[in-house]
mmCIF file of C-alpha atoms and ligand atoms in Angstrom:
data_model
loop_
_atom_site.group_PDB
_atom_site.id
_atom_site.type_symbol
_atom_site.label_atom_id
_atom_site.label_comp_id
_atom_site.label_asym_id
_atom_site.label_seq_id
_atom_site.Cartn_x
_atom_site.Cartn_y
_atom_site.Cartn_z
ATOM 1 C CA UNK A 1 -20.788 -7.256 -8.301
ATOM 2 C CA UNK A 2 -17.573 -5.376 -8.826
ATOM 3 C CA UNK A 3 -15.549 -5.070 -5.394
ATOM 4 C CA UNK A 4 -12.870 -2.477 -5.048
ATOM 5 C CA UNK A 5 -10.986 -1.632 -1.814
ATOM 6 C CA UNK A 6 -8.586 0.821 -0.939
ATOM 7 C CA UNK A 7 -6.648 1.063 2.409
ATOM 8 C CA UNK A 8 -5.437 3.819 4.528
ATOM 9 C CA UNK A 9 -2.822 4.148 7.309
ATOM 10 C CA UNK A 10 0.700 5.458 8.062
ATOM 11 C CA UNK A 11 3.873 3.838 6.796
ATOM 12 C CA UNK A 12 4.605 0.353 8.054
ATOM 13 C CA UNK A 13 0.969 0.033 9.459
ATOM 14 C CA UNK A 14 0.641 -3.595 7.993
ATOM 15 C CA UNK A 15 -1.394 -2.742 5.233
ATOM 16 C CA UNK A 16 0.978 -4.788 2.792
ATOM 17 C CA UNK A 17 0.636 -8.124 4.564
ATOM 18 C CA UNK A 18 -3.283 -7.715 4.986
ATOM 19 C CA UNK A 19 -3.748 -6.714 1.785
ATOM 20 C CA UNK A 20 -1.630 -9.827 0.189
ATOM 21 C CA UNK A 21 -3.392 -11.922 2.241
ATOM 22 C CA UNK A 22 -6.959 -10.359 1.153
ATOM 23 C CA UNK A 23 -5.879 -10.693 -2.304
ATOM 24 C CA UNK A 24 -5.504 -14.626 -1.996
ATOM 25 C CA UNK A 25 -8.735 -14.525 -0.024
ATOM 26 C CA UNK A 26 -10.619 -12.631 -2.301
ATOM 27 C CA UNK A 27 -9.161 -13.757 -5.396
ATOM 28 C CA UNK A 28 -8.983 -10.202 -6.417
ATOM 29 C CA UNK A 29 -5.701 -8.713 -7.510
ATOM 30 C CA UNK A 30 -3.551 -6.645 -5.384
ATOM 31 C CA UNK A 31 -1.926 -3.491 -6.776
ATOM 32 C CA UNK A 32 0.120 -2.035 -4.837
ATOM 33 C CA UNK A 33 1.816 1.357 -6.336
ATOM 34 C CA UNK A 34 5.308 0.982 -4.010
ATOM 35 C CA UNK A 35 6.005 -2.011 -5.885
ATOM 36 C CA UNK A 36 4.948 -0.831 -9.538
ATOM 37 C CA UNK A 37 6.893 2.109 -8.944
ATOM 38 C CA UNK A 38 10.145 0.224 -7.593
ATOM 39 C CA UNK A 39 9.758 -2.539 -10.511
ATOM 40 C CA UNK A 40 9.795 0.953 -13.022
ATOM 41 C CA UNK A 41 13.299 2.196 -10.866
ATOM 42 C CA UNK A 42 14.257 -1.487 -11.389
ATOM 43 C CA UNK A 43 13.875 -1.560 -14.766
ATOM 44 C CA UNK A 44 15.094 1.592 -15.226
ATOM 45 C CA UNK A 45 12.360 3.274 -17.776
ATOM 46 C CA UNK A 46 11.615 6.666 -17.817
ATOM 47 C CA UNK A 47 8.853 6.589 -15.248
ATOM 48 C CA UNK A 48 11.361 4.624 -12.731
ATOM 49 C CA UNK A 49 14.197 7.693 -12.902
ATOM 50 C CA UNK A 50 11.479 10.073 -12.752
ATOM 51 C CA UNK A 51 9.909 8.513 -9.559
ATOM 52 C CA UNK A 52 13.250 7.816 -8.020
ATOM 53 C CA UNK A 53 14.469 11.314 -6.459
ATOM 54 C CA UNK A 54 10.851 11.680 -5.040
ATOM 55 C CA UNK A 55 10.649 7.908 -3.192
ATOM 56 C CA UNK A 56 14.036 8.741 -1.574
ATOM 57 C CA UNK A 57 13.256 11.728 -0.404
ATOM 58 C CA UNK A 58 9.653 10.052 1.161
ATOM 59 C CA UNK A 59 7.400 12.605 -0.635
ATOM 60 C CA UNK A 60 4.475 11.340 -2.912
ATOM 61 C CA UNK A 61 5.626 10.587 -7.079
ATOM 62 C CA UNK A 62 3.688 13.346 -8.957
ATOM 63 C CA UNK A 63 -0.219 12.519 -9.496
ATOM 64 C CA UNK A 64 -0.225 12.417 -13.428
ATOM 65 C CA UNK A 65 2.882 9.661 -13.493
ATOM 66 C CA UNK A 66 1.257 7.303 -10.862
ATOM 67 C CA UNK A 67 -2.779 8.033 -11.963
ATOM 68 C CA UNK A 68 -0.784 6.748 -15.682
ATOM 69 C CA UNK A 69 0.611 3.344 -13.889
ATOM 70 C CA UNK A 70 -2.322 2.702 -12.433
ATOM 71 C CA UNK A 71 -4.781 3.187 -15.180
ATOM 72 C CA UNK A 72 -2.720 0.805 -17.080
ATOM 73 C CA UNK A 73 -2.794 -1.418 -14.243
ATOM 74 C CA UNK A 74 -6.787 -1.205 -13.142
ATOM 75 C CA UNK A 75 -7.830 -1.748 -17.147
ATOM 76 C CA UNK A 76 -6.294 -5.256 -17.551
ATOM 77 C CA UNK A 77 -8.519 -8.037 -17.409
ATOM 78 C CA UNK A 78 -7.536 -9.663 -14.329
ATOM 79 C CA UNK A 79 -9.057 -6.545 -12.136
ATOM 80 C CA UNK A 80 -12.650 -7.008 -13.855
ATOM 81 C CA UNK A 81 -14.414 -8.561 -11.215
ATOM 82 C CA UNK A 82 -12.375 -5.664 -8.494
ATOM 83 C CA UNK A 83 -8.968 -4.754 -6.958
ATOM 84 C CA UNK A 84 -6.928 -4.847 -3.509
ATOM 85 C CA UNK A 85 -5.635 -1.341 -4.236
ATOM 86 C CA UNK A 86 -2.873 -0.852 -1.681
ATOM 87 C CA UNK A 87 -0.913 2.821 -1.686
ATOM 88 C CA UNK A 88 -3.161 4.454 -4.158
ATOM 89 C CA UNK A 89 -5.067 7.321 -3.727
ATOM 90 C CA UNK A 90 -2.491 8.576 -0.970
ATOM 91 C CA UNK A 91 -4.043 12.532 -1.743
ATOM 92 C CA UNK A 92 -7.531 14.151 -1.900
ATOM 93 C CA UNK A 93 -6.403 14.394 -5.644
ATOM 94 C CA UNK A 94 -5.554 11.016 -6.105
ATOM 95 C CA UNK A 95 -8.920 10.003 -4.897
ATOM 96 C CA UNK A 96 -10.588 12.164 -7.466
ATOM 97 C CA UNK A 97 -8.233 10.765 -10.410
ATOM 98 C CA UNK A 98 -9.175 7.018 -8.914
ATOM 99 C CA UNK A 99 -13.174 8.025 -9.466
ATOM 100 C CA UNK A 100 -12.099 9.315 -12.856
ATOM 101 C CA UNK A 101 -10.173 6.030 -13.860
ATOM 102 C CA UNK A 102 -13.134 3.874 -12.547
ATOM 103 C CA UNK A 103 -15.409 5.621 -14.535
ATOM 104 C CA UNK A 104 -13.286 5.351 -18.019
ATOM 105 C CA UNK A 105 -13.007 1.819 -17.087
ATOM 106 C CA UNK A 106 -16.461 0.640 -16.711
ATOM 107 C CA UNK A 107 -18.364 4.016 -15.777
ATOM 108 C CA UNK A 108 -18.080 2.690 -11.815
ATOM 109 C CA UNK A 109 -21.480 0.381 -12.393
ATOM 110 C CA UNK A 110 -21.885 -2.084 -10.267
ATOM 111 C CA UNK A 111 -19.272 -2.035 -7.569
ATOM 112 C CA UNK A 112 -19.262 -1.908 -4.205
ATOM 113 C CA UNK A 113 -16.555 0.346 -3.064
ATOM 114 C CA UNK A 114 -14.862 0.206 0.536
ATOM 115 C CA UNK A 115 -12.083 2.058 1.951
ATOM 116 C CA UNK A 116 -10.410 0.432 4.587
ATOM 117 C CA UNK A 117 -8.677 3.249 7.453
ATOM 118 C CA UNK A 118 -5.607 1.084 9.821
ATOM 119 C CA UNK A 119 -6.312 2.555 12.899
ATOM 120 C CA UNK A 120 -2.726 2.565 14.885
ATOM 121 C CA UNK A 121 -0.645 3.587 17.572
ATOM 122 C CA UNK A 122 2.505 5.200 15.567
ATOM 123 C CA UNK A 123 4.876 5.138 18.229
ATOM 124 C CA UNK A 124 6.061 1.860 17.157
ATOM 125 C CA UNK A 125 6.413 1.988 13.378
ATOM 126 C CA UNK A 126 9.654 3.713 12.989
ATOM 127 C CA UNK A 127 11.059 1.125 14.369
ATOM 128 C CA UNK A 128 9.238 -1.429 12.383
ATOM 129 C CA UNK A 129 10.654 0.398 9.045
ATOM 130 C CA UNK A 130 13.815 0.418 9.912
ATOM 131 C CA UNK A 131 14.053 -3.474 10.735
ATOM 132 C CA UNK A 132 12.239 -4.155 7.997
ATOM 133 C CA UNK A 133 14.129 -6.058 5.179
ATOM 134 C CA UNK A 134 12.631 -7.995 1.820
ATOM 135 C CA UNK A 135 13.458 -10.996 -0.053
ATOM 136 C CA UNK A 136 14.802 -9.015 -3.711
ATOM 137 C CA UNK A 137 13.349 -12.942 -5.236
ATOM 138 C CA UNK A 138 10.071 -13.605 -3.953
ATOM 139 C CA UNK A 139 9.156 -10.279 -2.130
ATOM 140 C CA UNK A 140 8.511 -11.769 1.369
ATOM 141 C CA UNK A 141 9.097 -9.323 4.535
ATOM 142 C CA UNK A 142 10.737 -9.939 7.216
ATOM 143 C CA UNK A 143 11.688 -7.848 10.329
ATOM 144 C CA UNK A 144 15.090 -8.241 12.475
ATOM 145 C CA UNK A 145 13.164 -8.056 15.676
ATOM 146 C CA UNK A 146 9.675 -9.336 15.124
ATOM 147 C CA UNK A 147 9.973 -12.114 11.965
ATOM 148 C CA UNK A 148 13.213 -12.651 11.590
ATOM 149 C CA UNK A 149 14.912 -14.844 8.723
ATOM 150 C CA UNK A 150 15.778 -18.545 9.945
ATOM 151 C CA UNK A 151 19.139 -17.587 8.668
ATOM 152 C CA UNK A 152 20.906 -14.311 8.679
ATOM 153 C CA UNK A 153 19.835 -12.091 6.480
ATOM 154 C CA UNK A 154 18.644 -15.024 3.454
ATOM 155 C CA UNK A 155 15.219 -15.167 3.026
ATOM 156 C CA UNK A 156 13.772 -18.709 4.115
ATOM 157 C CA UNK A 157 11.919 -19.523 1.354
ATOM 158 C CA UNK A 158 14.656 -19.484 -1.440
ATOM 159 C CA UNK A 159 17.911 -18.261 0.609
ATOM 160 C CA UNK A 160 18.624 -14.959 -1.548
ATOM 161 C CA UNK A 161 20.615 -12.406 0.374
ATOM 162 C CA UNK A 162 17.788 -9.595 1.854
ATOM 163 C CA UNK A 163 17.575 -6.396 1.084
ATOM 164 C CA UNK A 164 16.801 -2.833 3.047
ATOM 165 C CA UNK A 165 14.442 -0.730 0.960
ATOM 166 C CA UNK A 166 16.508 2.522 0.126
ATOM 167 C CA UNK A 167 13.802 4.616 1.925
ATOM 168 C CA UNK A 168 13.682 2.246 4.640
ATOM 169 C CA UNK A 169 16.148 4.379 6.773
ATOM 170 C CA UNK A 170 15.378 6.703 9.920
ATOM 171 C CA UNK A 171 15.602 10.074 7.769
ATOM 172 C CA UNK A 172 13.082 9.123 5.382
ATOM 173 C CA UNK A 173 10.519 6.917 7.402
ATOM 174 C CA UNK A 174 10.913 10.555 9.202
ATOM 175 C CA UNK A 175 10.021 12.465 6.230
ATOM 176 C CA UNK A 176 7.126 9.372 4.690
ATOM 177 C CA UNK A 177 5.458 10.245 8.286
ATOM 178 C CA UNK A 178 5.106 13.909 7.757
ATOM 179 C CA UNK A 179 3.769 13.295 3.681
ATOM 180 C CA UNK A 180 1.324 10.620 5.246
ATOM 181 C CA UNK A 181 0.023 13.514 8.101
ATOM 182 C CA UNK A 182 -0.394 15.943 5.109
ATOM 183 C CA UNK A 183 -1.181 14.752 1.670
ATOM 184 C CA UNK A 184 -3.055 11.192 3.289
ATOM 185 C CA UNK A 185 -4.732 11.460 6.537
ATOM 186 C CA UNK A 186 -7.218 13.798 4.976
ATOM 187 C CA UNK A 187 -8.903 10.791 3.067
ATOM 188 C CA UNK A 188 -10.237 9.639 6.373
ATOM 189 C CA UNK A 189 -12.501 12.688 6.450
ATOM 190 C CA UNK A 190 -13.108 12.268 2.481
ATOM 191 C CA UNK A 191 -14.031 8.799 2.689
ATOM 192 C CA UNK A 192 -16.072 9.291 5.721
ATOM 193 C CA UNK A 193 -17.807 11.614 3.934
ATOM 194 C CA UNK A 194 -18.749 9.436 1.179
ATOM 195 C CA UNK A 195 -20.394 6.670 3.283
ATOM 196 C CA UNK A 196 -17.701 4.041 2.178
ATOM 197 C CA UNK A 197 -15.084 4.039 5.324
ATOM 198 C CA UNK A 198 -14.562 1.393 7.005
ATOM 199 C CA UNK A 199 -11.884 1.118 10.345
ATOM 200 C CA UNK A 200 -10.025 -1.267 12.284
ATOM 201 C CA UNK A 201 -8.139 -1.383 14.913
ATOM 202 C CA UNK A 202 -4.490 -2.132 13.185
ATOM 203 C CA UNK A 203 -3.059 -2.873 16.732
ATOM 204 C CA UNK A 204 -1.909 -6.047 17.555
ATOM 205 C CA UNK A 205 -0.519 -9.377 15.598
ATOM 206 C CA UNK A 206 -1.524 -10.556 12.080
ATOM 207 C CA UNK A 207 -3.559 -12.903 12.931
ATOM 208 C CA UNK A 208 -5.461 -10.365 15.231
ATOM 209 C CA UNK A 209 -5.592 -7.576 12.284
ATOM 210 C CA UNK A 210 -6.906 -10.205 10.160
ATOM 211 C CA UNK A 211 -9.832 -11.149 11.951
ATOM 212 C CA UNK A 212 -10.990 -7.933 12.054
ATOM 213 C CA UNK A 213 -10.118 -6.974 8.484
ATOM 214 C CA UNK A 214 -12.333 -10.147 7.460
ATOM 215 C CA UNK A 215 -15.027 -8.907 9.340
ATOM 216 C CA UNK A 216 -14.923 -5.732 7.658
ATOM 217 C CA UNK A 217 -14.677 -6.920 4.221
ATOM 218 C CA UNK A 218 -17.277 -9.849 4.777
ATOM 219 C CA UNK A 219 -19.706 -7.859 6.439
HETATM 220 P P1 LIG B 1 5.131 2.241 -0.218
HETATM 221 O O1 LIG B 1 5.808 1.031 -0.785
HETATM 222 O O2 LIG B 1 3.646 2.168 -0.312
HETATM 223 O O3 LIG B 1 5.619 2.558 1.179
HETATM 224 O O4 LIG B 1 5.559 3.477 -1.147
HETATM 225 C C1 LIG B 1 6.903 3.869 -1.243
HETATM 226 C C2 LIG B 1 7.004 5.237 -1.875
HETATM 227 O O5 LIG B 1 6.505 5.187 -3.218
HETATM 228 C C3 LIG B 1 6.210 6.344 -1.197
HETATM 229 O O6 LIG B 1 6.900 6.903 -0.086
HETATM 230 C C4 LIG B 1 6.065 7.347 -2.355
HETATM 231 O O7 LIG B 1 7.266 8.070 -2.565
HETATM 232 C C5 LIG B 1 5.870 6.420 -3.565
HETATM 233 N N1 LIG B 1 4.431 6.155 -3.772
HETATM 234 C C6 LIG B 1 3.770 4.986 -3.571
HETATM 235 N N2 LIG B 1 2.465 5.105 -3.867
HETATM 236 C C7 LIG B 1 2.299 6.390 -4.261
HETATM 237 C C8 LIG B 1 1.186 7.160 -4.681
HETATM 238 N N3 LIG B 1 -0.051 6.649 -4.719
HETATM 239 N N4 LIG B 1 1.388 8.448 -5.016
HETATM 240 C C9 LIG B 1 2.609 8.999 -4.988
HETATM 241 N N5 LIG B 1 3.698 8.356 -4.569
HETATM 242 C C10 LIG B 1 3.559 7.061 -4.220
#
């Protein structure tokens, strides 16, 4: 059977580390729309300048040019047998459009769908966003005050130089809160709804959110 999972929760909730980690564990692909759109601003195509102006000013990319990415990205053959879908839908619209791809992909048979809701005190996670930096090489995050490089600011696996993600900064994490309260939250209801929500308690270390994330997923 097809397994597909998405996951919900504010900025800088830990989703991305879980949902690496659940990748390798589930040997299921992980998409994750941040990084498809900042590989597009990287390689500056069309997509990537369009996308640009909206990331920096933390509001959500317009639904047709990320539904586009990702229906590329869901129809190759590696995310036949299911997907770690991390970022995407992040609107009551996007959710719709993700039913729509599924069914142009394989008409949704056969799959068990779960959506995974980071349950999480958000009195913290500024702070987490802006410590956070990234390895521009091999993508690994690190935080100044939590997991912090061996060396100053090089990454420890391969020594680049690290990098602050350009929306990473106080003003935007500021303004990603108040798109996540508006366009995203609502899923929880519409997922809810649908029988296929699942929630942990996002609170705590990795290896605590991990346990519980693996009982979700393996139950
Ligand atoms: P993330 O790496 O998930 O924190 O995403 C960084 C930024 O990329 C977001 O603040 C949005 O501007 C944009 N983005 C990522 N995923 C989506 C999406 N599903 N829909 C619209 N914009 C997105």
């Amino acid at each position: 059977m097809k397994r597909e999972f998405i996951f919900l929760g504010p900025p800088a909730c830990g989703k991305g580390t879980q949902t690496e980690m659940l990748s390798k564990y589930m040997k299921l692909p992980h998409v994750d729309t941040g990084s498809l759109l900042r590989a597009e601003i990287n390689n500056n195509t069309d997509s990537g300048k369009e996308a640009k102006s909206y990331i920096e000013r933390g509001l959500l990319v317009p639904v047709e040019l990320v539904a586009k990415i990702i229906k590329n990205r869901l129809s190759q053959s590696d995310c036949a047998n299911g997907y770690i879908l991390d970022g995407f839908p992040r609107s009551t619209e996007q959710a719709d459009e993700l039913f729509r791809i599924n069914e142009f992909i394989d008409g949704g048979k056969d799959t068990k769908f779960t959506a995974v809701y980071f349950d999480i005190n958000t009195d913290l996670l500024e702070e987490r966003i802006v410590n956070r930096r990234s390895c521009p090489q091999c993508g690994t995050i690190y935080n100044l005050q939590s997991k912090p490089p061996k060396i100053k600011n090089h990454c420890d696996n391969d020594g680049s130089e690290l990098v602050q993600r350009k929306d990473d900064t106080r003003e935007v994490a500021h303004l990603r809160f108040e798109t996540y309260n508006k366009e995203t939250a609502p899923l929880i209801t519409y997922y809810q709804d649908k029988g296929v929500l699942r929630t942990i308690n996002a609170n705590g270390n990795i290896q605590e959110v991990w346990e519980r994330l693996l009982a979700v997923v393996n139950d």
